[in-house]
Tab-separated table of C-alpha atoms in Angstrom:
chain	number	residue	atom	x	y	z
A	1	UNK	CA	48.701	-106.536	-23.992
A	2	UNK	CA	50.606	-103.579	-23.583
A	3	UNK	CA	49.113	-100.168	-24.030
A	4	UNK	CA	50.223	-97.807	-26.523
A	5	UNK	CA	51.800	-94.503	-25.476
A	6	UNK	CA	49.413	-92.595	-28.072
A	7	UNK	CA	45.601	-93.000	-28.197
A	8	UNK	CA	45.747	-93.296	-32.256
A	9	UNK	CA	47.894	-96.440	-31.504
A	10	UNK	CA	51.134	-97.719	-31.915
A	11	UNK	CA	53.927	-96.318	-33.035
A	12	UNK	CA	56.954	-98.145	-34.322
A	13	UNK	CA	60.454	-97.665	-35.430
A	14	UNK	CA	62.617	-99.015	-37.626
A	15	UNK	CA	66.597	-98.297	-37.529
A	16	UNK	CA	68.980	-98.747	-40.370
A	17	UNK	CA	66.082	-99.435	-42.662
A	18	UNK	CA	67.816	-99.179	-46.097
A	19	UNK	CA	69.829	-102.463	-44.571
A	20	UNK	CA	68.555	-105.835	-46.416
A	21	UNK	CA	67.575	-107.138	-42.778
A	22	UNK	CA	65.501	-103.346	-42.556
A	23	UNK	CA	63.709	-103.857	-45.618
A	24	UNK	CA	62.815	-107.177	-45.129
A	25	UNK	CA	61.099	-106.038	-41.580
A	26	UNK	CA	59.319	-103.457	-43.415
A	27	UNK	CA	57.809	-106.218	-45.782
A	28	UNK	CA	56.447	-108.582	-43.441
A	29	UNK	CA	55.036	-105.669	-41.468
A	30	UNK	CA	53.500	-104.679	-44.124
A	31	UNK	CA	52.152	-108.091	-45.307
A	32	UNK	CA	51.021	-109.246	-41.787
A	33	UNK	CA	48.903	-106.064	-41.779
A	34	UNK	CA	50.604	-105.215	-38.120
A	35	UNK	CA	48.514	-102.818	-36.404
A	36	UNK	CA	50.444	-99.591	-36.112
A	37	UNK	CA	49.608	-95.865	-35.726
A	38	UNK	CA	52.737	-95.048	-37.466
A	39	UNK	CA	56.303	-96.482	-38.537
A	40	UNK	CA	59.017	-94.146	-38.353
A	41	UNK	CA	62.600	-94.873	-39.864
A	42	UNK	CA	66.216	-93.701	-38.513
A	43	UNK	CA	69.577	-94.175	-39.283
A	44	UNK	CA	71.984	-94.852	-36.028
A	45	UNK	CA	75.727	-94.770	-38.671
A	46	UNK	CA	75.646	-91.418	-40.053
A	47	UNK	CA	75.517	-92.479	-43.820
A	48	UNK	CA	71.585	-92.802	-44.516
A	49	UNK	CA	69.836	-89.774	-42.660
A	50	UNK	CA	67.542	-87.979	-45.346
A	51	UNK	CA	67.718	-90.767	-47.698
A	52	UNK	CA	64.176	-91.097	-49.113
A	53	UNK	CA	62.005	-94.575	-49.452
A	54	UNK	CA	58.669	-96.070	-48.300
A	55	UNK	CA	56.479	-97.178	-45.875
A	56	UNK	CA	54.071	-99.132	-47.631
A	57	UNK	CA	52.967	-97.630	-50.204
A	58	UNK	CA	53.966	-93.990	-48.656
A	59	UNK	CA	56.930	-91.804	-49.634
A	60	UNK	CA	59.186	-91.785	-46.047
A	61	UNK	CA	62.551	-90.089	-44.757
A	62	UNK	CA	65.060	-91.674	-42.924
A	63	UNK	CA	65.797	-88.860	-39.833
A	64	UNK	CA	68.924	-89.099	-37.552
A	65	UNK	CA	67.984	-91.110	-34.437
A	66	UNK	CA	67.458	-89.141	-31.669
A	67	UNK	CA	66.386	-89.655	-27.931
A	68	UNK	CA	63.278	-87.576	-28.516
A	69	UNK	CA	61.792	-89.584	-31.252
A	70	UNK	CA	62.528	-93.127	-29.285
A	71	UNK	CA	60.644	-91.472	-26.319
A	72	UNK	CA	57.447	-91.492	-28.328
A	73	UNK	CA	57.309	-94.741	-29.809
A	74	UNK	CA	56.325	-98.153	-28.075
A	75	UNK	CA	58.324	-100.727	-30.411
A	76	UNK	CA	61.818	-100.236	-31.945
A	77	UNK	CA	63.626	-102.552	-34.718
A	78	UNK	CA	67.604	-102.061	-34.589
A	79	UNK	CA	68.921	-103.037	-37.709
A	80	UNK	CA	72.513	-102.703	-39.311
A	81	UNK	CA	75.692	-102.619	-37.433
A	82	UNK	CA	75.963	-103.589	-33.768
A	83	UNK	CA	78.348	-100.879	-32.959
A	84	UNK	CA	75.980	-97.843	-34.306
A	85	UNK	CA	73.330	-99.658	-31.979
A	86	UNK	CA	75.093	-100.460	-28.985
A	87	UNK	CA	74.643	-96.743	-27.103
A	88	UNK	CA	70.756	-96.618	-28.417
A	89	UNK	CA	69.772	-99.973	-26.782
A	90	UNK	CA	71.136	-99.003	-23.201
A	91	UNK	CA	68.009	-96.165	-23.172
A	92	UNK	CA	65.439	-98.806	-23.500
A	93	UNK	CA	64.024	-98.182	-20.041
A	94	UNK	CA	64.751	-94.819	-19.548
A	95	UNK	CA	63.172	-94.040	-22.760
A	96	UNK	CA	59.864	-96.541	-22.230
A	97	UNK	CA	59.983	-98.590	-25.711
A	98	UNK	CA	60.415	-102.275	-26.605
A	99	UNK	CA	64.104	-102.422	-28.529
A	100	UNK	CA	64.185	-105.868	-30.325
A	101	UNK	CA	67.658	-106.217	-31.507
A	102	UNK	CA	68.776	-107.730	-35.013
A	103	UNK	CA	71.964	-105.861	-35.124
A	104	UNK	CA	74.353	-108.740	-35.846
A	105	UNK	CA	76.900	-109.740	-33.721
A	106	UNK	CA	74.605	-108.470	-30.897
A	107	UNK	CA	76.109	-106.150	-28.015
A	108	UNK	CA	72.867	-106.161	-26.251
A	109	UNK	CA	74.311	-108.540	-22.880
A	110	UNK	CA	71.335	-107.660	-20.985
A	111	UNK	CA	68.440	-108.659	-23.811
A	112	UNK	CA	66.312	-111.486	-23.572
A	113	UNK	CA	66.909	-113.827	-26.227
A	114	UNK	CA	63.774	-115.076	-28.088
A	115	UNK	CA	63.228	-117.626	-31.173
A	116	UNK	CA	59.828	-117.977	-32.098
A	117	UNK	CA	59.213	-121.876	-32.112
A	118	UNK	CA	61.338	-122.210	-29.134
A	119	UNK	CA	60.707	-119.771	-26.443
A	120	UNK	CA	58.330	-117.147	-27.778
A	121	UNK	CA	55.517	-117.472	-24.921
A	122	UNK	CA	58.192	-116.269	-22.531
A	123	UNK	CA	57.996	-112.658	-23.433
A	124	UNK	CA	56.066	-110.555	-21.618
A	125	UNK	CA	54.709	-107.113	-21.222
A	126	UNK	CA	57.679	-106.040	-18.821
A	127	UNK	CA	60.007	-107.058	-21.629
A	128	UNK	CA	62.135	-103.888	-22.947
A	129	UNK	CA	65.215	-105.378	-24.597
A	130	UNK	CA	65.009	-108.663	-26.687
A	131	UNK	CA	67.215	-110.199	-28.689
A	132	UNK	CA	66.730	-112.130	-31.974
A	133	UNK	CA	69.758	-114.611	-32.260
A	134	UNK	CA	72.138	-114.385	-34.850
A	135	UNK	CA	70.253	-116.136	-38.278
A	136	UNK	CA	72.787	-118.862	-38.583
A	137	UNK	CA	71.555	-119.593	-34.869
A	138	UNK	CA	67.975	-119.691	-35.026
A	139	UNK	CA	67.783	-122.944	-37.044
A	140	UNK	CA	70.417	-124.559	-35.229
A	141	UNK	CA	68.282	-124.128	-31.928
A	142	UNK	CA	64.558	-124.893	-33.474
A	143	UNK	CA	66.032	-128.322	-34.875
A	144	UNK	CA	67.701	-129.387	-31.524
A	145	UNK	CA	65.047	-128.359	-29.396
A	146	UNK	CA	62.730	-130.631	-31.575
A	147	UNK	CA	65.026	-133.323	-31.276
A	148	UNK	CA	65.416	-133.028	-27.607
A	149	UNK	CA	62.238	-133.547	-26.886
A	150	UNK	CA	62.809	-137.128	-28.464
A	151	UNK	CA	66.077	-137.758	-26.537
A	152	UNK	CA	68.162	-135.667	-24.933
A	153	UNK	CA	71.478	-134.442	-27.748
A	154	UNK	CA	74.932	-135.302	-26.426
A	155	UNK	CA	76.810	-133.987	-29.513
A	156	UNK	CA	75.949	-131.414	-32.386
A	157	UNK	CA	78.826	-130.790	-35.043
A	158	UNK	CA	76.965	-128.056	-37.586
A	159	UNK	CA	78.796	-126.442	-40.929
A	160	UNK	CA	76.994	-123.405	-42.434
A	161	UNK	CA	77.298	-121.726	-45.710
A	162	UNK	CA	76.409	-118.428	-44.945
A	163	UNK	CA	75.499	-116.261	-48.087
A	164	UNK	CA	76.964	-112.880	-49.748
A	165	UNK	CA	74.215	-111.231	-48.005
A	166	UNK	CA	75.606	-111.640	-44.675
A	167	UNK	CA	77.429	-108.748	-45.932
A	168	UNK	CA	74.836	-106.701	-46.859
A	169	UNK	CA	74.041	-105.104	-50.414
A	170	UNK	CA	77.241	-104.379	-50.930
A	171	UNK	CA	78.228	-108.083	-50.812
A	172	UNK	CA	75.490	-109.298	-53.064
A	173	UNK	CA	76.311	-106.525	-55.555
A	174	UNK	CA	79.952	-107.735	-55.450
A	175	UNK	CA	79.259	-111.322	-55.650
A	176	UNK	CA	77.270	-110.352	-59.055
A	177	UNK	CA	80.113	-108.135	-60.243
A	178	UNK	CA	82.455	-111.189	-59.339
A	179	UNK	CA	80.398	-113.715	-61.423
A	180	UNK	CA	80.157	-111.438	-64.452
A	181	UNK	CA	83.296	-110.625	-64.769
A	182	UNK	CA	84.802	-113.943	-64.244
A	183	UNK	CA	82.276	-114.955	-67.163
A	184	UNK	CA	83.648	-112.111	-69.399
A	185	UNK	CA	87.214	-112.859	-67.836
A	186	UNK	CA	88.076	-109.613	-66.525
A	187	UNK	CA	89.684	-109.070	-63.329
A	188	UNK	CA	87.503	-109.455	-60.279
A	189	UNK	CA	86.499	-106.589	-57.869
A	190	UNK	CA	87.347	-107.421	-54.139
A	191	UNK	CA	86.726	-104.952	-51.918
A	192	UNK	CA	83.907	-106.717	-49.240
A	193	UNK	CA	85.267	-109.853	-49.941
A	194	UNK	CA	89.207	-110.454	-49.556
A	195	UNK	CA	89.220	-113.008	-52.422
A	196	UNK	CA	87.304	-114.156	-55.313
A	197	UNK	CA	83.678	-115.501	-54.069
A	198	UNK	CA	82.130	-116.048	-57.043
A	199	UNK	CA	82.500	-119.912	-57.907
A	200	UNK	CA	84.073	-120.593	-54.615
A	201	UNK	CA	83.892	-122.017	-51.271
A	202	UNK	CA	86.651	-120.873	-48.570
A	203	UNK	CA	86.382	-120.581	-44.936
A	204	UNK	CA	84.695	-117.368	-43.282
A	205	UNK	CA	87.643	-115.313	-41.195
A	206	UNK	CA	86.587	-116.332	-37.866
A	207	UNK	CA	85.020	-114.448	-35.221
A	208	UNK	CA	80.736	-115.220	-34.844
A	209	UNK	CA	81.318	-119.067	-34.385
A	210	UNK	CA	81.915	-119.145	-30.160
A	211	UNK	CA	78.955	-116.171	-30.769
A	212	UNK	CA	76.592	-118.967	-32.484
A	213	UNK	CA	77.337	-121.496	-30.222
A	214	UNK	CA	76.328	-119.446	-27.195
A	215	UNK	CA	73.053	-118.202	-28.754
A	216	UNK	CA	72.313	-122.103	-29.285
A	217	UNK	CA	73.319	-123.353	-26.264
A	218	UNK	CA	71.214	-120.759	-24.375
A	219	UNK	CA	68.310	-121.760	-26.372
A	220	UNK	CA	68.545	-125.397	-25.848
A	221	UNK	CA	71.363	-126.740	-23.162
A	222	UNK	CA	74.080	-125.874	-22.125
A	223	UNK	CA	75.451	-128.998	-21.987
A	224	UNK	CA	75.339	-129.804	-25.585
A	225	UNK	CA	78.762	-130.209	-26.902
A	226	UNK	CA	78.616	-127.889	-30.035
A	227	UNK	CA	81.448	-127.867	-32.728
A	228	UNK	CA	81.190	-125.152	-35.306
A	229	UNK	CA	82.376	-123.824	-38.729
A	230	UNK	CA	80.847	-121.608	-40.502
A	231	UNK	CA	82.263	-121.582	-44.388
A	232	UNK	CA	81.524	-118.370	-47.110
A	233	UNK	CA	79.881	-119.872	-50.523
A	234	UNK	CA	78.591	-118.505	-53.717
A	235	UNK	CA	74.934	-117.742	-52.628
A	236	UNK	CA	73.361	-114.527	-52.905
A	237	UNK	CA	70.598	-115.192	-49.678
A	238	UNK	CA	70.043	-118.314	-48.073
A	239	UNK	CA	71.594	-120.740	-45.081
A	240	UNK	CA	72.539	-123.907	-45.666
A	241	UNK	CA	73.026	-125.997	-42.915
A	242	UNK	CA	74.990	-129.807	-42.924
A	243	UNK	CA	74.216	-130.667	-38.825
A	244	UNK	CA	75.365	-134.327	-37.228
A	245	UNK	CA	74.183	-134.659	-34.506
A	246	UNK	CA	74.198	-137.590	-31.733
A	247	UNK	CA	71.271	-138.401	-29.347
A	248	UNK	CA	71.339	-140.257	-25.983
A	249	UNK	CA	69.042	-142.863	-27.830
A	250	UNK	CA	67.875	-142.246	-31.565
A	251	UNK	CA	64.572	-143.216	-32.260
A	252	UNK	CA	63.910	-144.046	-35.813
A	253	UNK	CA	63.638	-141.780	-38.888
A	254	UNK	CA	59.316	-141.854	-38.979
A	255	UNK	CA	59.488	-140.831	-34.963
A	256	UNK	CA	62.143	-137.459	-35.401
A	257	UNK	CA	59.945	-136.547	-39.132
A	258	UNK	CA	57.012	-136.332	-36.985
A	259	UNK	CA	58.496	-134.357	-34.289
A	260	UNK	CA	60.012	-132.130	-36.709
A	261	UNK	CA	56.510	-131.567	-38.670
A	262	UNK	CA	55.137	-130.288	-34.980
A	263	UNK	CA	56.952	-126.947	-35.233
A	264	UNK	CA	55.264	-124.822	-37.896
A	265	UNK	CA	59.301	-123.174	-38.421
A	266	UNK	CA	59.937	-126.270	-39.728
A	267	UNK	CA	58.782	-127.994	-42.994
A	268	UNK	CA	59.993	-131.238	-44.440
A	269	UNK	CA	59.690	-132.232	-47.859
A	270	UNK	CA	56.489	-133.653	-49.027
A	271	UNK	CA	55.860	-136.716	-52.017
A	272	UNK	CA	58.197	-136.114	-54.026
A	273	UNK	CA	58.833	-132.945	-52.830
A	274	UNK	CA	63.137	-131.742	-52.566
A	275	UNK	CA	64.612	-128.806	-50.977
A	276	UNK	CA	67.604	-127.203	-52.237
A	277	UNK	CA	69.243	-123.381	-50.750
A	278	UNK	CA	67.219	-121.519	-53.501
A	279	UNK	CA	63.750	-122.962	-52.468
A	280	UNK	CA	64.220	-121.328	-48.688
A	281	UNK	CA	64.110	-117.605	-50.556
A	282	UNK	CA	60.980	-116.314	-48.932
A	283	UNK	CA	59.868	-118.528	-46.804
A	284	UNK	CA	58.929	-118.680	-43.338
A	285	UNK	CA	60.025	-121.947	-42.761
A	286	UNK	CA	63.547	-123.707	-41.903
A	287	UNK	CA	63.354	-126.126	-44.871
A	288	UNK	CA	64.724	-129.817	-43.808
A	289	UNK	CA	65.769	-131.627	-46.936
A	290	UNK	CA	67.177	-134.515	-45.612
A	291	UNK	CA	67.482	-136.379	-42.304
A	292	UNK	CA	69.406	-139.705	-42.689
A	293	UNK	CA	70.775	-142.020	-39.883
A	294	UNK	CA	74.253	-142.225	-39.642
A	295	UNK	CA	75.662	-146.375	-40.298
A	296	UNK	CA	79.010	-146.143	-38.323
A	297	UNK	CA	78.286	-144.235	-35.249
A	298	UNK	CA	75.869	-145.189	-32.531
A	299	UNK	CA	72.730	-142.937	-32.344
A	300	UNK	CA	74.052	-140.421	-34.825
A	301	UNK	CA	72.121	-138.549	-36.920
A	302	UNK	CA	72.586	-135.981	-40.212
A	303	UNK	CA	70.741	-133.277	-41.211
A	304	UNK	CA	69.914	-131.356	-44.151
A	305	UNK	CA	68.540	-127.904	-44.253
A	306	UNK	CA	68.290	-124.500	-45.767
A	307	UNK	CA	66.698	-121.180	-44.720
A	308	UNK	CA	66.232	-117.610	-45.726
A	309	UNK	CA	68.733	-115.444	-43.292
A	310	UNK	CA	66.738	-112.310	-44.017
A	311	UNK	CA	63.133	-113.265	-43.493
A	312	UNK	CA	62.881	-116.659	-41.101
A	313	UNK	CA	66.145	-116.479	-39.103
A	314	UNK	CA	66.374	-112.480	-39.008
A	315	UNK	CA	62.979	-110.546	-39.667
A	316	UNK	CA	60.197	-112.743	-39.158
A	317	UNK	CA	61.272	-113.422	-35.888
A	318	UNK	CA	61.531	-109.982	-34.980
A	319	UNK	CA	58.153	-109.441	-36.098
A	320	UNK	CA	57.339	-112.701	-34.496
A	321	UNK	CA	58.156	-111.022	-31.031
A	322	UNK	CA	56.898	-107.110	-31.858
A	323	UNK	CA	53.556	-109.429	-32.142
A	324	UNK	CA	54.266	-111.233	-28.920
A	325	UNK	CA	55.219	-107.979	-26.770
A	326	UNK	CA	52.365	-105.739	-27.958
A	327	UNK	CA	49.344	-107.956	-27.909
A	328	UNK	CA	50.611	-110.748	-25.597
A	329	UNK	CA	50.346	-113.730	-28.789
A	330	UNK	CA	52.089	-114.191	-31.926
A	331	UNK	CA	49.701	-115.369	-34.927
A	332	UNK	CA	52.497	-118.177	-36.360
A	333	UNK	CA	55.475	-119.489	-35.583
């Protein structure tokens, strides 16, 4: 367990708060009762300092970050924009805190990546930067790692539908203003999206795919052959995940559900039980819907899955390793 810089305890900090990813750290702070002396919030872009909110049930200010209030906390969240983190990060050491970076596509190059369910127990007290993979990563990795402990994975090809709130707010508001005025046919606003979203599916400009892939590989193997495409669809939060994937030597569909079931980030469906994208809002569990052998190709396997980018695959990890870094054990995974 670490020791906290202040006798009253510790003292955390949250930056870009106002973000969806922010918010959604504040929550599960809040409802895992983390012990903390005091949560402070900043704002690393320029656009939120002074804005007003809350800390649990306490009115708060967002203040400018600054190098003397990272000095006196132990624990920092970055949230928001990489770029606006990037500079902030590098003081990590000179500074004395524990930065865990959610900033999204990470610049951190020197962080310790961590996935709770996969590699949690390897962060220690001499920790300062840590990473928490990109969200479309995260399940990737937790299902492959299960599965490699089966046999080892030759082949993953993996197509996500990543939700308007990859965007932020401003995408979810604009996905709602999309679907409202299509159904009032109007003309449809398109300034965070370059093309009508609402009641569409369309390829998502490239750029975080090679990202993903390294994030998974680097959690699993590097010599798993991963193909990747990750497509924009008309959800307001939520992953979905279609994953094929080919094994050295398949074992049989009761063998991979029960190796599944041992990581508590997963959950399978139970009875009669189904999983669909909106069931994964609030959980804290990669849902698996489906796992099916494939009929035409030799020890190939699909998958079926959905989970919630903000809270599983973004802030519950993060939390997941604040937990882990402070008090040397994380309560689940």
């Amino acid at each position: 367990m670490a020791n906290p810089k202040h006798s009253s305890g510790y003292r955390l900090g949250i930056v870009n708060p106002l973000t969806l990813v922010g918010e959604e750290v504040k929550s599960i702070l809040r409802a895992r009762a983390f012990p903390s002396a005091k949560i402070s919030l900043f704002d690393s872009t320029g656009q939120s300092g002074g804005a007003l909110t809350q800390v649990g049930d306490e009115p708060a200010f967002v203040a400018p970050l600054s190098r003397d209030e990272l000095e006196d906390l132990d624990l920092v969240f970055f949230c928001g924009p990489a770029e606006a983190n990037r500079d902030w990060l590098t003081s990590v050491d000179d500074l004395g805190f524990v930065g865990i970076d959610l900033s999204q596509p990470s610049t951190a190059e020197d962080g310790k990546l961590v996935v709770a369910g996969i590699n949690l127990e390897n962060v220690d007290a001499d920790d300062r930067l840590i990473v928490s993979p990109h969200p479309a990563a995260i399940p990737i990795a937790l299902i492959l790692h299960e599965l490699a402990n089966l046999s080892p994975i030759e082949l993953c090809t993996a197509t996500v539908v990543q939700p308007a709130s990859e965007f932020g707010q401003a995408g979810v508001e604009e996905l709602a203003r999309q679907t409202l005025s299509i159904l009032n046919v109007q003309s449809v606003p398109q300034q965070i999206f370059d093309r009508q979203l609402a009641f569409n599916l369309y390829p998502a400009p490239e750029g975080n795919e090679e990202f993903v892939i390294g994030q998974v590989r680097a959690l699993t193997s590097p010599r798993i052959e991963i193909a990747l495409l990750i497509t924009q669809g008309t959800i307001f939060h939520g992953h979905t995940f279609s994953l094929f994937v080919r094994m050295k030597k398949a074992p049989g569909l009761d063998r991979i559900h029960e190796q599944l079931r041992r990581n508590p980030a997963l959950a399978l469906p139970e009875g009669d039980q189904s999983f669909g994208t909106v069931d994964a809002a609030g959980k804290d569990e990669v849902l698996i819907a489906e796992v099916r052998l494939d009929r035409a190709i030799s020890n190939g396997l699909w998958i079926w899955a959905v989970c919630d980018n903000l809270r599983r695959s973004s802030a519950l990890n993060a939390v997941l390793i604040a937990e882990k870094a402070l008090f040397g054990t994380g309560m689940t995974n």
